[in-house]
Tab-separated table of C-alpha atoms and ligand atoms in Angstrom:
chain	number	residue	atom	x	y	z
A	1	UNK	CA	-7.547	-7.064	42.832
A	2	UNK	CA	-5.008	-7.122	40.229
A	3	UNK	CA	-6.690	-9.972	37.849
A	4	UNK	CA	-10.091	-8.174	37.680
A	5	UNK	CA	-10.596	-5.599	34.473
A	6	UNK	CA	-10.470	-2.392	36.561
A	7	UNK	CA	-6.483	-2.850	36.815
A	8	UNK	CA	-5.553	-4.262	33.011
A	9	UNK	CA	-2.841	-3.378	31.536
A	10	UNK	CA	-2.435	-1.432	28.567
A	11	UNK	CA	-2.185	-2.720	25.219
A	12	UNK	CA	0.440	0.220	23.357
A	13	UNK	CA	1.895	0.036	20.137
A	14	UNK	CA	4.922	1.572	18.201
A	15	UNK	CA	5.104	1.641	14.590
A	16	UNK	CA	7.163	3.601	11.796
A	17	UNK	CA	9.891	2.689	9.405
A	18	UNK	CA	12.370	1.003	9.762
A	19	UNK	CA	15.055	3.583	11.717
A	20	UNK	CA	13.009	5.696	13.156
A	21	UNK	CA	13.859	5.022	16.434
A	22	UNK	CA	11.033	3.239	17.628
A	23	UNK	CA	13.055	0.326	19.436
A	24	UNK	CA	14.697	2.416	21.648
A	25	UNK	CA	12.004	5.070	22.720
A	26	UNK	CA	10.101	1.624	23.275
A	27	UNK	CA	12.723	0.620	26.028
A	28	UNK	CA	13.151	3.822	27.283
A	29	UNK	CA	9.000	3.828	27.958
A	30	UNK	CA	9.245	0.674	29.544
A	31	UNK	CA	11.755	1.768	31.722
A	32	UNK	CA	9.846	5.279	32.141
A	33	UNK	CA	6.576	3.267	33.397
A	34	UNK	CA	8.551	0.971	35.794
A	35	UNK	CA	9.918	4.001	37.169
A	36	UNK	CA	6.713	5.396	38.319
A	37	UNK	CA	5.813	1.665	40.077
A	38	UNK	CA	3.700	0.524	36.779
A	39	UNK	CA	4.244	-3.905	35.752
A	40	UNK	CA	5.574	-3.353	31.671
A	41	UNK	CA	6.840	-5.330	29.597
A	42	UNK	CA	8.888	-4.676	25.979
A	43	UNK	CA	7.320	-6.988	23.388
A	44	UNK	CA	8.436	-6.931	20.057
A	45	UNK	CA	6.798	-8.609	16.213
A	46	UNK	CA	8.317	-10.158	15.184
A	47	UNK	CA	9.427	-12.474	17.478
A	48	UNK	CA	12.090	-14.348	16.099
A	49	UNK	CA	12.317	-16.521	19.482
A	50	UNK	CA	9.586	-19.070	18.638
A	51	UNK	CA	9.809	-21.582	15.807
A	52	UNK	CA	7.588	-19.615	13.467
A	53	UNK	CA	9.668	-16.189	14.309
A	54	UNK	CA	13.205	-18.407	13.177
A	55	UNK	CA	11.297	-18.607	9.560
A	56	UNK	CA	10.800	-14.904	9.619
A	57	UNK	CA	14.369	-13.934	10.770
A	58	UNK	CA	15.832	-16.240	8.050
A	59	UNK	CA	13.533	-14.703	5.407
A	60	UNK	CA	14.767	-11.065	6.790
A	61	UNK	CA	18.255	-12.168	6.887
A	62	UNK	CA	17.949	-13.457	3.357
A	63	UNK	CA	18.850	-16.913	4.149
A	64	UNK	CA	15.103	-18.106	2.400
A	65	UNK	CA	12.785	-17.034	-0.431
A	66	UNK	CA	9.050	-16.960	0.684
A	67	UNK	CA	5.975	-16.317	-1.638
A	68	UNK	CA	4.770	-12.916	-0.104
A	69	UNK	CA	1.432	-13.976	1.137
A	70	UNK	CA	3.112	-16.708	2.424
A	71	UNK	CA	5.790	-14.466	4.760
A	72	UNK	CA	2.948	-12.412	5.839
A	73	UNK	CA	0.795	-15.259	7.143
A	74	UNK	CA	3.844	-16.456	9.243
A	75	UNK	CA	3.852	-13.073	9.992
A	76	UNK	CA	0.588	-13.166	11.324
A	77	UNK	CA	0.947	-16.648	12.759
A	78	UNK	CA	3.872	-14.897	14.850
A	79	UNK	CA	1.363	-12.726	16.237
A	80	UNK	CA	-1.317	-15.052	17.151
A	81	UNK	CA	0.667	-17.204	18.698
A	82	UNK	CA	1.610	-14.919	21.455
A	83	UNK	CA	-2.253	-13.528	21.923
A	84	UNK	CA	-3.472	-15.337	24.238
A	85	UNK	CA	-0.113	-15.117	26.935
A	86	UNK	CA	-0.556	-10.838	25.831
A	87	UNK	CA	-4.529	-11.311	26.909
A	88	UNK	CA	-3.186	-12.701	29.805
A	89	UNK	CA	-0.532	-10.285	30.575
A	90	UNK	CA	-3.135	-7.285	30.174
A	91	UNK	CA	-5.556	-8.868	32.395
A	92	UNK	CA	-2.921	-9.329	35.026
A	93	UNK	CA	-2.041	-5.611	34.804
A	94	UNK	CA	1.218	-5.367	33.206
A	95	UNK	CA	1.086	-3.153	30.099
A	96	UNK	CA	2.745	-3.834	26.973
A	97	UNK	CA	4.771	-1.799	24.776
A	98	UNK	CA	5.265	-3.125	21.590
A	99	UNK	CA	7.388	-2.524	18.744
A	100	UNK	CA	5.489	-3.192	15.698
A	101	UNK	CA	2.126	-5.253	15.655
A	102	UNK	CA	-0.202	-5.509	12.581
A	103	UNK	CA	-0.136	-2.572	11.151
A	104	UNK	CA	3.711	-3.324	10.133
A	105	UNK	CA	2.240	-6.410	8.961
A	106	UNK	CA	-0.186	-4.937	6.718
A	107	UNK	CA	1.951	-1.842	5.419
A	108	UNK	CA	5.048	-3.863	4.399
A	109	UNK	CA	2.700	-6.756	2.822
A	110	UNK	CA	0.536	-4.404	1.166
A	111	UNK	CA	3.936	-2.204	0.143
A	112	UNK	CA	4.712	-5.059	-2.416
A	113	UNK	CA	1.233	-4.591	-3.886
A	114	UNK	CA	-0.722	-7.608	-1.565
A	115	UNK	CA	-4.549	-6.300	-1.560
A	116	UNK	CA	-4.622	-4.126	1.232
A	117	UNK	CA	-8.100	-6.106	2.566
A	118	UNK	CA	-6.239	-9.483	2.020
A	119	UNK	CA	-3.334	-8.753	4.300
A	120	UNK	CA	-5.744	-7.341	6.812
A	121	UNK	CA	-7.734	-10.692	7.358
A	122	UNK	CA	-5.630	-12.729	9.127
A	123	UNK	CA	-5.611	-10.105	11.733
A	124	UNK	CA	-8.882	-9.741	12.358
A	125	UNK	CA	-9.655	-11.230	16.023
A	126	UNK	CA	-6.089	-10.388	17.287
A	127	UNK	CA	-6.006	-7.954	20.287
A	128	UNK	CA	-6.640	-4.393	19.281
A	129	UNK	CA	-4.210	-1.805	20.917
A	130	UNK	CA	-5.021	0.796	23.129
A	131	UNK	CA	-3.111	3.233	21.672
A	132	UNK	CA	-0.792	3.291	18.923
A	133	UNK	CA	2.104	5.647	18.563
A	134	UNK	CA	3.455	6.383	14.931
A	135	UNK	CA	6.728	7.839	15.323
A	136	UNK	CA	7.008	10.273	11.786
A	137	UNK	CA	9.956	10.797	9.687
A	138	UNK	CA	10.592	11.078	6.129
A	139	UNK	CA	11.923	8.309	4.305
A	140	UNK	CA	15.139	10.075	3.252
A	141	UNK	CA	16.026	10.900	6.381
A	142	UNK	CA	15.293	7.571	8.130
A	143	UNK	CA	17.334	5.972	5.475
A	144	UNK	CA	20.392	8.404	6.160
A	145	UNK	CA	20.008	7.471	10.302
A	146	UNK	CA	23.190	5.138	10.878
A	147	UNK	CA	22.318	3.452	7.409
A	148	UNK	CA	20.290	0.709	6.768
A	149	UNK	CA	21.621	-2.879	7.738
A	150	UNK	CA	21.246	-5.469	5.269
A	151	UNK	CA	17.980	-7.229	6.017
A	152	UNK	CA	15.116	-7.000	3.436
A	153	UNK	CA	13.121	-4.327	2.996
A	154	UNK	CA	15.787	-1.710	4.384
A	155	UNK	CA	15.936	0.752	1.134
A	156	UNK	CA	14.662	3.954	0.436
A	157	UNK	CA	12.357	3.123	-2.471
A	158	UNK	CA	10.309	0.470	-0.648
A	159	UNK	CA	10.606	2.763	2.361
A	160	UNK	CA	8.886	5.206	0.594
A	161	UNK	CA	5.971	2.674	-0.319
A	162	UNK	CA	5.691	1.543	3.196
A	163	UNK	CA	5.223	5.051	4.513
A	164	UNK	CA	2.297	5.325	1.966
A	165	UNK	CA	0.785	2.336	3.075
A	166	UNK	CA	0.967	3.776	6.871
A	167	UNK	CA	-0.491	6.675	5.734
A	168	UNK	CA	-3.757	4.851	4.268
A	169	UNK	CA	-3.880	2.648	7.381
A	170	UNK	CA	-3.510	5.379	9.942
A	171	UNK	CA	-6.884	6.681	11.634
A	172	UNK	CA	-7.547	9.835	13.808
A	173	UNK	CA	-7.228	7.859	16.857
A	174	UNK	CA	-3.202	7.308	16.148
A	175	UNK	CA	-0.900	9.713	17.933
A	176	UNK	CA	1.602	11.200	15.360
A	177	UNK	CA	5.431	11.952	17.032
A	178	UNK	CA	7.235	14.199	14.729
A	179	UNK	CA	10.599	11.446	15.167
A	180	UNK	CA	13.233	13.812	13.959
A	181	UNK	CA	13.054	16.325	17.145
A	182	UNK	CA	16.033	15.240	19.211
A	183	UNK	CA	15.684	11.817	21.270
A	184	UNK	CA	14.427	13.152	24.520
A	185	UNK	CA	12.069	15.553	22.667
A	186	UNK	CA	10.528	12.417	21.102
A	187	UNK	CA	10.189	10.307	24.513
A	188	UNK	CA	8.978	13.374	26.578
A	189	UNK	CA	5.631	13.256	24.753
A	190	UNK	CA	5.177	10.062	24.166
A	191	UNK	CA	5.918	9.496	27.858
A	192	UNK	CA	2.459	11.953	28.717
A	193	UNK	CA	0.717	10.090	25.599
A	194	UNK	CA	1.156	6.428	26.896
A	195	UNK	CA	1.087	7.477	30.874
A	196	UNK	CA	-2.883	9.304	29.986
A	197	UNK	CA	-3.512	6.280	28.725
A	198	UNK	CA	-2.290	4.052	30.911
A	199	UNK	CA	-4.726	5.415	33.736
A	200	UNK	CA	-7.105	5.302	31.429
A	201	UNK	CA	-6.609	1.671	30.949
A	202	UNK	CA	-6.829	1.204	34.645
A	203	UNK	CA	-10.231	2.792	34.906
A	204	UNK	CA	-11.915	0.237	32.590
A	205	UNK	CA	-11.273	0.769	29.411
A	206	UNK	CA	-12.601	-2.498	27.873
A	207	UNK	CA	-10.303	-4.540	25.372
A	208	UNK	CA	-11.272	-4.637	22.123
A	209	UNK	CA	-9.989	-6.598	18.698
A	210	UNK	CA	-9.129	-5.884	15.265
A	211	UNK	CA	-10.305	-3.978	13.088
A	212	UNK	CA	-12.645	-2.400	14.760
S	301	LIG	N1	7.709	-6.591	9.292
S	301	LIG	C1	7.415	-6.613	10.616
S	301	LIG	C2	6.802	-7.089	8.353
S	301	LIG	O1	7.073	-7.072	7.169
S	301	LIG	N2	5.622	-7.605	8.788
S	301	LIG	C3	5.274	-7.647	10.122
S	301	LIG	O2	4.182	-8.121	10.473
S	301	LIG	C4	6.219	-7.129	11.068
S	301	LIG	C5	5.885	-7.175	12.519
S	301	LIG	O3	9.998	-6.930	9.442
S	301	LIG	N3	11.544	-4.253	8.248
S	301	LIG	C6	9.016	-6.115	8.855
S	301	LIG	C7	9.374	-4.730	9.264
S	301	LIG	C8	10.871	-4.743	9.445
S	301	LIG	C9	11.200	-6.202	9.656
S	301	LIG	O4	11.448	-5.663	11.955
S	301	LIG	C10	11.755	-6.564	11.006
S	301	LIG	P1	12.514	-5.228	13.096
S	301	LIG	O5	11.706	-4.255	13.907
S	301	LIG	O6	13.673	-4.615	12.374
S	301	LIG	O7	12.896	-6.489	13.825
């Protein structure tokens, strides 16, 4: 049946800086999956739709000053407010792709020197993903992609932090995407990366949470 766990959805995630492309090689996955008769859905953290997501859009935009720890428990919050409707989802069937989760939330905290363990904790009992998908590129040439707009954090030096921050996060379960081969180079393997495990969700994989 399509509630029981030998159906769930799967739980993927997309995360890079900022202009590498992940947004739309999320859509276009989306789009890929419903194609072949799969239930997805394109999520997206933050989610500047709920009340707690309207603080983090005005502190993006500039419009407010936050402490840091402070932005990256709303952050957080932003993420755990929407668990238990993406449990729910997963159960159902529908698989999520997701453009950014915690690991943006830890990388760009820890970027402005929060203790790496710190920014983790707030995570910990949050859904872990299936699979995540880090889509590589070089600062430098993410920054020169169409420019940056003008929300915080969009300049190459904290760029360059960020990426070293991914790099200590990263484990050998993360699939790396070299993101400066041409679009549809880029989508064509992540499209075998997420489908693999897709199935793979189907067949029982159980859920699991962070970190684990
Ligand atoms: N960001 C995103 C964080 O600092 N912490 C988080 O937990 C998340 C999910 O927000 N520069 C940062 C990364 C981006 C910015 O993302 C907004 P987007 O994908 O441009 O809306």
């Amino acid at each position: 049946g399509a509630c029981n766990n030998e159906s769930r959805g799967a739980l993927i995630v997309l995360e890079g800086l900022d202009r590498c492309g992940k947004t739309s090689q999320s859509s276009r996955l989306v789009s890929y999956l419903e194609g072949l008769g799969h239930s997805a859905e394109l999520w997206r953290f933050p989610d500047r739709t709920t009340s707690v997501g309207q603080m983090i859009s005005a502190y993006l935009l500039n419009q407010s000053e936050l402490d840091d720890r402070t932005i990256h428990l709303l952050f957080s919050a932003n993420r755990w407010e929407k668990r238990s409707m993406m449990e729910t989802k997963l159960k159902a069937g529908t698989t999520l792709i997701v453009d950014r989760y915690s690991y943006s939330g830890v990388a760009f905290s820890s970027a402005k020197g929060v203790d790496l363990e710190w920014c983790k904790a707030p995570e910990i009992g949050l859904l872990a993903p299936d699979l995540v998908l880090y889509l590589d590129m070089p600062p430098e040439k993410a920054s020169e992609r169409g420019g940056y707009g003008d929300e915080r954090y969009e300049h190459l030096e904290f760029q360059k932090k960020v990426a070293q921050c991914y790099q200590i996060l990263c484990d050998p379960s993360w699939k790396m995407v070299d993101a400066c081969q041409p679009i549809e180079d880029v989508q064509k393997q992540l499209q075998k990366i997420v489908l693999d495990n897709v199935l793979a969700c189907r067949k029982g994989k159980p859920l699991s949470l962070l970190w684990s």
